Amino acid sequence: MEKMIYMDNAATTRVLPEVLEAMLPYYREDFYNPSSAYGKAGEVAAAVSKAKETIAKVINCKDEEIFFTAGGSESDNWAIKGVADSLKKKGNHIITTKIEHHAVLHTCEYLEKRGYDVTYLPVDEKGCVDLSELEKAIRPETILISVMFANNEIGTLQPVEEIGRIAHSHGILFHTDAVQAFGHVQIDVEKMNIDMLSASAHKINGPKGVGFLYIRKGVRFSNLIHGGAQEDGRRAGTVNAPGIAGFGRAAEIALSRMEERAGHESALRDRLIKRVLEEIPHTLLNGDPEKRLSNNASFCFRFIEGESLLIMLDQKGVMGSSGSACTSGSLDPSHVLLAIGRPHEIAHGSLRLTISEDTTAEDIDYTVDVLKEIIDRLRSMSPLYEDFVKKNG
Ligand SMILES: *Cc1c(COP(=O)(O)O)cnc(C)c1O
């Protein structure tokens, strides 16, 4: 049988059979618009409410603080544009980081063209925000701090609780893009002082095109999608009942298996990292060795072109990524790798492998074996590598 090893779970995940089962009734017999007046529609609305309840429990908020969206990107856009618009009289300054997802970065750039001022905080070599830099960046006109929970390329977890504390001690709102963290690590919006949080179903074995934005009660906030009265009048559009039912089920499963899954994944992640660093010379691990997502391994291989590496891995049945799905196809090296100080030529040789509960030790060993072979082959064709070997013996 031909090998097929999926190691791109940060880009998207497979929908679990139980999740699909939870969705199907709302396409088939219970297809009704949950906003309609008859009893059957009420049953669908109840299913949506139940999903909201489940999700609220995962992050320790109230049901009515969860607003469903069409995914992580929409949630990020809404959080940032919503606050910018409603607080524009108070101030025009936003603080974020250099390593955010493009859904945050490009939204901030959009606002910069409209008179807002944005500070992009640097990170250290492990991808972690420096809290004293954050303190220094705060001004009287700062209205929002947006820092991601976990980075999608290099897996680094940020000191979210401390960031929330700093934000609140200055009376500033705190948003976190938790798309990679939700369902993977413990999140408590109360304890962590989080005012807004973005998440997405398809990163936790749910369907694509569904997400939510948590908005703390009392936060002033403009709407992004105007139209009908759905989601308490905050987010118009016919409610995606099947998707939401699937998201609820996926969140429930993720929560119930969180510890077990993190244990399985981190053991395999560590095996992968250890073997790669020991057996492939001139390799760097990206991200924090300890404070990282349990499923993320990210490397830079010197004298290697990441795109060629991906193609050759694919030919051997291993599906990985050079950084994020969004930047693949562009020739610019990843903004995240540049932010942690990788020079351009090294950033180009990046590989992100993100595992799942389905990944086995055999998958890891096979992947490392083919990776070694491919890197040897690519380096043997590289004039840069040849020069390097000549100079360094
Ligand atoms: C995937 C991802 C997003 C975008 O989510 P979509 O649901 O695909 O729009 C945003 N932020 C991070 C960190 C992500 O990993």
Coordinates of C-alpha atoms and ligand atoms in Angstrom, one line a residue:
M1 CA 0.0 0.0 0.0
E2 CA 1.2 3.5 -0.8
K3 CA 2.2 5.5 2.3
M4 CA 0.1 8.5 3.2
I5 CA 1.2 10.3 6.3
Y6 CA -0.6 13.6 7.1
M7 CA 1.6 15.9 9.1
D8 CA -0.1 19.2 8.4
N9 CA -2.7 19.3 11.2
A10 CA -2.0 23.0 11.9
A11 CA -3.4 23.8 8.4
T12 CA -6.6 21.7 9.0
T13 CA -7.7 18.5 10.5
R14 CA -9.9 15.6 9.5
V15 CA -13.5 15.7 10.6
L16 CA -14.1 12.9 13.1
P17 CA -16.9 10.4 12.3
E18 CA -18.7 11.4 15.5
V19 CA -18.6 15.0 14.5
L20 CA -20.0 14.3 11.0
E21 CA -22.7 12.2 12.7
A22 CA -23.6 15.2 14.9
M23 CA -23.9 17.4 11.8
L24 CA -25.9 15.2 9.4
P25 CA -29.4 15.5 10.9
Y26 CA -29.2 19.3 10.4
Y27 CA -28.7 18.8 6.7
R28 CA -31.3 16.1 6.4
E29 CA -34.5 15.8 8.5
D30 CA -33.8 18.9 10.7
F31 CA -32.7 21.3 7.9
Y32 CA -34.9 24.1 9.3
N33 CA -33.7 27.7 9.7
P34 CA -33.2 28.0 13.5
S35 CA -34.6 31.6 13.3
S36 CA -38.0 30.4 12.0
A37 CA -41.1 30.4 14.2
Y38 CA -42.3 26.7 14.1
G39 CA -41.5 24.0 16.6
K40 CA -39.1 22.1 14.4
A41 CA -37.0 25.3 13.9
G42 CA -37.0 25.6 17.7
E43 CA -35.4 22.2 18.0
V44 CA -32.6 23.3 15.7
A45 CA -32.1 26.5 17.7
A46 CA -31.9 24.4 20.8
A47 CA -29.1 22.4 19.2
V48 CA -27.2 25.6 18.4
S49 CA -27.7 26.7 22.0
K50 CA -26.4 23.4 23.3
A51 CA -23.2 23.8 21.2
K52 CA -22.8 27.3 22.6
E53 CA -23.1 25.9 26.1
T54 CA -20.5 23.2 25.4
I55 CA -18.0 25.7 23.9
A56 CA -18.5 28.3 26.7
K57 CA -17.6 25.6 29.2
V58 CA -14.3 24.9 27.4
I59 CA -13.1 28.5 28.0
N60 CA -15.0 29.2 31.2
C61 CA -17.3 32.0 29.9
K62 CA -21.1 32.5 29.7
D63 CA -23.1 31.1 26.8
E64 CA -24.2 34.6 25.7
E65 CA -20.6 35.7 25.3
I66 CA -20.0 33.2 22.4
F67 CA -20.8 34.5 18.9
F68 CA -20.5 32.1 16.0
T69 CA -18.7 33.2 12.9
A70 CA -17.5 31.7 9.6
G71 CA -14.0 30.8 11.1
G72 CA -10.9 32.1 12.7
S73 CA -10.2 34.8 10.1
E74 CA -13.6 36.4 10.5
S75 CA -13.3 36.2 14.3
D76 CA -9.9 38.0 14.2
N77 CA -11.2 40.6 11.8
W78 CA -14.3 41.2 13.9
A79 CA -12.3 41.5 17.2
I80 CA -9.9 44.1 15.9
K81 CA -12.1 46.1 13.6
G82 CA -14.9 46.0 16.1
V83 CA -12.9 47.4 18.9
A84 CA -11.1 49.9 16.7
D85 CA -14.4 51.3 15.4
S86 CA -16.2 51.4 18.7
L87 CA -13.3 53.0 20.7
K88 CA -12.0 55.4 18.1
K89 CA -12.9 58.4 20.3
K90 CA -10.9 56.9 23.1
G91 CA -7.8 56.2 21.1
N92 CA -6.2 55.0 17.9
H93 CA -3.4 52.8 19.1
I94 CA -3.3 49.0 18.8
I95 CA -0.5 46.7 20.0
T96 CA 0.1 43.3 18.4
T97 CA 3.1 41.2 17.5
K98 CA 5.2 40.5 14.5
I99 CA 4.3 36.8 14.5
E100 CA 0.5 37.0 14.3
H101 CA -1.5 35.1 11.7
H102 CA -2.2 37.2 8.6
A103 CA -5.8 37.5 9.7
V104 CA -4.6 39.7 12.4
L105 CA -1.6 41.3 10.7
H106 CA -3.5 42.3 7.5
T107 CA -6.4 43.6 9.5
C108 CA -4.0 45.8 11.4
E109 CA -2.4 47.0 8.2
Y110 CA -5.9 47.8 6.9
L111 CA -6.5 49.9 10.0
E112 CA -3.2 51.7 9.6
K113 CA -4.3 53.0 6.2
R114 CA -7.4 54.4 8.0
G115 CA -5.6 56.4 10.6
Y116 CA -4.9 53.9 13.3
D117 CA -1.4 53.4 14.7
V118 CA -0.1 49.9 15.3
T119 CA 2.9 48.7 17.3
Y120 CA 4.2 45.3 16.1
L121 CA 6.1 43.9 19.1
P122 CA 9.2 41.9 18.4
V123 CA 9.7 38.4 19.9
D124 CA 12.8 36.6 21.2
E125 CA 14.6 33.8 19.4
K126 CA 12.1 31.3 20.8
G127 CA 9.1 33.3 19.5
C128 CA 8.0 34.7 22.8
V129 CA 6.8 38.2 23.5
D130 CA 8.9 40.3 25.9
L131 CA 6.6 41.6 28.6
S132 CA 8.7 44.6 29.3
E133 CA 8.5 45.6 25.6
L134 CA 4.7 45.3 25.9
E135 CA 4.7 47.6 29.0
K136 CA 6.9 50.1 27.1
A137 CA 4.6 50.1 24.1
I138 CA 1.5 51.1 26.1
R139 CA 0.3 54.7 25.6
P140 CA -2.7 56.6 26.9
E141 CA -4.4 56.1 23.5
T142 CA -3.9 52.3 23.4
I143 CA -7.3 50.7 22.9
L144 CA -6.4 47.0 22.2
I145 CA -3.7 44.4 22.7
S146 CA -3.9 41.5 20.4
V147 CA -1.5 38.6 21.0
M148 CA -2.0 35.1 19.8
F149 CA -2.2 32.2 22.3
A150 CA -0.1 29.8 20.3
N151 CA 1.8 30.4 17.1
N152 CA 0.6 28.4 14.0
E153 CA 4.1 28.1 12.4
I154 CA 6.5 27.5 15.3
G155 CA 4.1 26.4 18.0
T156 CA 5.3 28.8 20.7
L157 CA 2.9 29.4 23.5
Q158 CA 2.7 33.0 24.8
P159 CA 2.5 34.1 28.4
V160 CA -1.2 34.9 27.9
E161 CA -2.1 35.3 31.6
E162 CA 0.6 37.9 32.2
I163 CA -0.3 39.7 29.0
G164 CA -4.0 39.8 30.2
R165 CA -2.9 41.1 33.5
I166 CA -0.8 43.9 32.0
A167 CA -3.6 44.9 29.6
H168 CA -6.2 45.1 32.4
S169 CA -3.9 47.0 34.8
H170 CA -3.9 49.7 32.1
G171 CA -7.6 49.4 31.3
I172 CA -6.9 48.1 27.8
L173 CA -8.9 45.3 26.1
F174 CA -7.1 42.0 25.4
H175 CA -7.8 39.9 22.3
T176 CA -6.1 36.5 21.7
D177 CA -6.2 34.5 18.5
A178 CA -6.5 31.1 20.1
V179 CA -7.2 29.2 16.9
Q180 CA -4.2 26.8 17.4
A181 CA -4.7 26.6 21.2
F182 CA -8.5 26.1 21.6
G183 CA -9.2 22.5 22.5
H184 CA -5.5 21.7 22.7
V185 CA -4.5 23.5 25.9
Q186 CA -6.5 24.7 29.0
I187 CA -8.0 28.1 28.5
D188 CA -9.8 30.1 31.2
V189 CA -10.8 33.6 30.0
E190 CA -11.5 34.7 33.6
K191 CA -8.2 33.6 35.0
M192 CA -6.3 34.8 32.0
N193 CA -8.1 38.2 31.7
I194 CA -9.1 37.6 28.1
D195 CA -11.8 40.0 26.7
M196 CA -12.0 38.5 23.2
L197 CA -10.9 35.1 21.9
S198 CA -11.0 33.7 18.3
A199 CA -11.3 30.0 17.5
S200 CA -12.1 27.8 14.6
A201 CA -13.7 24.4 14.2
H202 CA -11.6 22.9 11.5
K203 CA -8.4 23.0 13.6
I204 CA -10.0 20.7 16.1
N205 CA -11.5 17.9 13.9
G206 CA -14.6 20.0 13.2
P207 CA -16.0 21.3 9.9
K208 CA -14.4 24.1 7.8
G209 CA -16.1 27.5 7.7
V210 CA -17.3 27.7 11.4
G211 CA -15.6 29.6 14.2
F212 CA -16.5 31.8 17.2
L213 CA -15.5 35.0 18.8
Y214 CA -15.9 35.2 22.6
I215 CA -16.7 38.7 23.6
R216 CA -16.7 39.5 27.3
K217 CA -20.0 40.9 28.5
G218 CA -19.9 44.7 28.7
V219 CA -17.2 45.2 26.1
R220 CA -18.2 47.9 23.6
F221 CA -18.0 46.5 20.2
S222 CA -19.1 47.3 16.6
N223 CA -20.6 44.6 14.4
L224 CA -18.9 43.4 11.3
I225 CA -21.7 41.6 9.4
H226 CA -24.8 43.7 9.1
G227 CA -28.2 42.2 8.3
G228 CA -30.6 40.1 10.3
A229 CA -31.0 39.7 14.0
Q230 CA -29.0 36.4 14.4
E231 CA -26.5 36.0 17.2
D232 CA -28.2 38.6 19.4
G233 CA -28.2 41.1 16.5
R234 CA -24.4 41.1 16.6
R235 CA -23.6 38.9 13.6
A236 CA -26.1 38.6 10.8
G237 CA -26.6 35.7 8.4
T238 CA -28.6 32.4 8.6
V239 CA -27.1 30.4 11.4
N240 CA -24.9 27.5 10.2
A241 CA -26.7 25.0 12.3
P242 CA -24.9 21.8 11.0
G243 CA -21.5 23.4 11.3
I244 CA -22.2 24.7 14.8
A245 CA -23.5 21.3 15.9
G246 CA -20.3 19.8 14.5
F247 CA -18.2 22.4 16.2
G248 CA -19.9 21.7 19.6
R249 CA -19.3 18.0 19.3
A250 CA -15.7 18.5 18.2
A251 CA -15.1 20.8 21.2
E252 CA -16.7 18.3 23.6
I253 CA -14.4 15.5 22.3
A254 CA -11.4 17.8 22.3
L255 CA -12.0 18.7 26.0
S256 CA -12.6 15.1 27.1
R257 CA -9.4 13.9 25.5
M258 CA -7.2 16.9 26.0
E259 CA -4.7 15.4 28.4
E260 CA -4.5 12.0 26.8
R261 CA -4.1 13.6 23.4
A262 CA -1.4 16.0 24.5
G263 CA 0.5 13.1 26.1
H264 CA 0.4 11.0 22.9
E265 CA 1.3 13.9 20.7
S266 CA 4.0 15.4 22.7
A267 CA 5.8 12.0 23.1
L268 CA 5.8 11.6 19.3
R269 CA 6.7 15.3 18.7
D270 CA 9.7 14.9 21.0
R271 CA 10.8 11.7 19.3
L272 CA 10.6 13.5 16.0
I273 CA 12.5 16.5 17.2
K274 CA 15.2 14.4 18.9
R275 CA 15.8 12.2 15.9
V276 CA 15.9 15.1 13.4
L277 CA 18.3 17.2 15.5
E278 CA 20.5 14.2 16.2
E279 CA 20.6 12.6 12.7
I280 CA 20.4 15.6 10.3
P281 CA 23.3 18.0 10.6
H282 CA 23.0 21.8 10.2
T283 CA 19.4 21.8 11.5
L284 CA 17.7 24.2 13.8
L285 CA 14.6 23.8 15.8
N286 CA 12.2 26.7 15.5
G287 CA 10.1 27.8 18.5
D288 CA 10.4 27.2 22.2
P289 CA 11.7 23.7 23.1
E290 CA 9.3 23.5 26.1
K291 CA 6.6 26.1 25.8
R292 CA 5.2 24.8 22.6
L293 CA 2.0 23.1 21.2
S294 CA 2.1 19.4 21.7
N295 CA 1.7 18.7 18.0
N296 CA 4.2 21.1 16.5
A297 CA 7.7 20.5 15.2
S298 CA 9.3 23.2 13.1
F299 CA 12.8 23.1 11.6
C300 CA 15.1 25.0 9.4
F301 CA 17.6 23.0 7.4
R302 CA 20.5 24.9 6.2
F303 CA 21.4 24.7 2.4
I304 CA 17.9 23.5 1.6
E305 CA 15.0 25.1 -0.3
G306 CA 11.8 24.4 1.6
E307 CA 9.6 24.1 -1.5
S308 CA 11.7 21.3 -3.0
L309 CA 11.8 19.5 0.3
L310 CA 8.0 19.6 0.5
I311 CA 7.6 18.2 -3.1
M312 CA 10.0 15.4 -2.4
L313 CA 8.4 14.5 0.9
D314 CA 5.0 14.5 -0.8
Q315 CA 6.4 12.0 -3.4
K316 CA 7.2 9.8 -0.4
G317 CA 3.7 10.1 1.0
V318 CA 4.5 12.7 3.7
M319 CA 2.4 15.8 3.8
G320 CA 4.0 18.7 5.6
S321 CA 4.2 22.5 5.2
S322 CA 6.9 25.1 4.9
G323 CA 5.4 27.3 7.5
S324 CA 1.7 28.1 7.1
A325 CA -0.8 27.2 4.5
C326 CA -1.4 30.8 3.8
T327 CA 2.1 31.7 2.8
S328 CA 2.8 28.6 0.7
G329 CA 3.2 29.5 -2.9
S330 CA 4.7 32.9 -2.1
L331 CA 8.4 33.3 -2.4
D332 CA 8.9 35.4 0.6
P333 CA 10.2 33.6 3.7
S334 CA 7.9 33.4 6.6
H335 CA 7.5 36.6 8.6
V336 CA 7.5 34.4 11.8
L337 CA 10.9 32.9 11.0
L338 CA 12.3 36.3 10.2
A339 CA 10.9 37.6 13.5
I340 CA 12.8 35.0 15.5
G341 CA 16.0 36.1 13.8
R342 CA 16.5 33.4 11.1
P343 CA 18.4 34.9 8.2
H344 CA 16.5 34.8 4.8
E345 CA 18.6 31.9 3.4
I346 CA 17.9 29.8 6.5
A347 CA 14.3 30.8 6.7
H348 CA 13.8 29.4 3.2
G349 CA 14.8 26.0 4.3
S350 CA 11.9 25.6 6.8
L351 CA 9.6 22.6 7.4
R352 CA 6.6 22.4 9.7
L353 CA 5.3 19.0 10.7
T354 CA 2.2 19.0 12.8
I355 CA 0.9 15.7 14.1
S356 CA -2.4 14.4 15.4
E357 CA -3.9 11.7 17.6
D358 CA -3.8 9.4 14.6
T359 CA 0.0 9.7 14.2
T360 CA 2.0 6.7 15.2
A361 CA 5.7 6.1 16.1
E362 CA 6.1 4.2 12.8
D363 CA 4.9 7.3 11.0
I364 CA 7.5 9.4 12.8
D365 CA 10.3 7.0 12.1
Y366 CA 9.4 6.7 8.4
T367 CA 9.2 10.4 8.1
V368 CA 12.6 10.9 9.7
D369 CA 14.1 8.2 7.4
V370 CA 12.8 9.8 4.2
L371 CA 13.7 13.3 5.4
K372 CA 17.3 12.2 6.0
E373 CA 17.5 10.7 2.5
I374 CA 15.9 13.7 0.8
I375 CA 18.1 16.3 2.6
D376 CA 21.2 14.3 1.7
R377 CA 20.2 14.3 -1.9
L378 CA 19.2 18.0 -2.0
R379 CA 22.4 19.0 -0.2
S380 CA 24.5 16.9 -2.6
M381 CA 23.1 19.1 -5.4
S382 CA 23.7 22.4 -3.6
P383 CA 26.7 24.5 -4.7
L384 CA 26.3 26.4 -1.4
Y385 CA 26.7 23.2 0.6
E386 CA 29.6 22.2 -1.5
D387 CA 31.4 25.5 -0.7
F388 CA 30.6 25.1 2.9
V389 CA 32.0 21.6 3.1
K390 CA 35.1 22.7 1.3
K391 CA 35.7 25.6 3.7
N392 CA 34.8 23.7 6.9
G393 CA 36.2 20.3 6.0
Ligands
LIG1 C1 -5.9 28.7 10.8 C2 -5.7 29.9 11.6 C3 -6.5 31.1 11.5 C4 -7.6 31.1 10.4 O1 -8.7 30.3 10.7 P1 -9.7 30.0 9.6 O2 -10.8 29.3 10.3 O3 -9.0 29.1 8.6 O4 -10.2 31.3 9.0 C5 -6.3 32.2 12.3 N1 -5.3 32.1 13.2 C6 -4.5 31.0 13.4 C7 -3.4 31.1 14.4 C8 -4.7 29.9 12.6 O5 -3.9 28.9 12.8

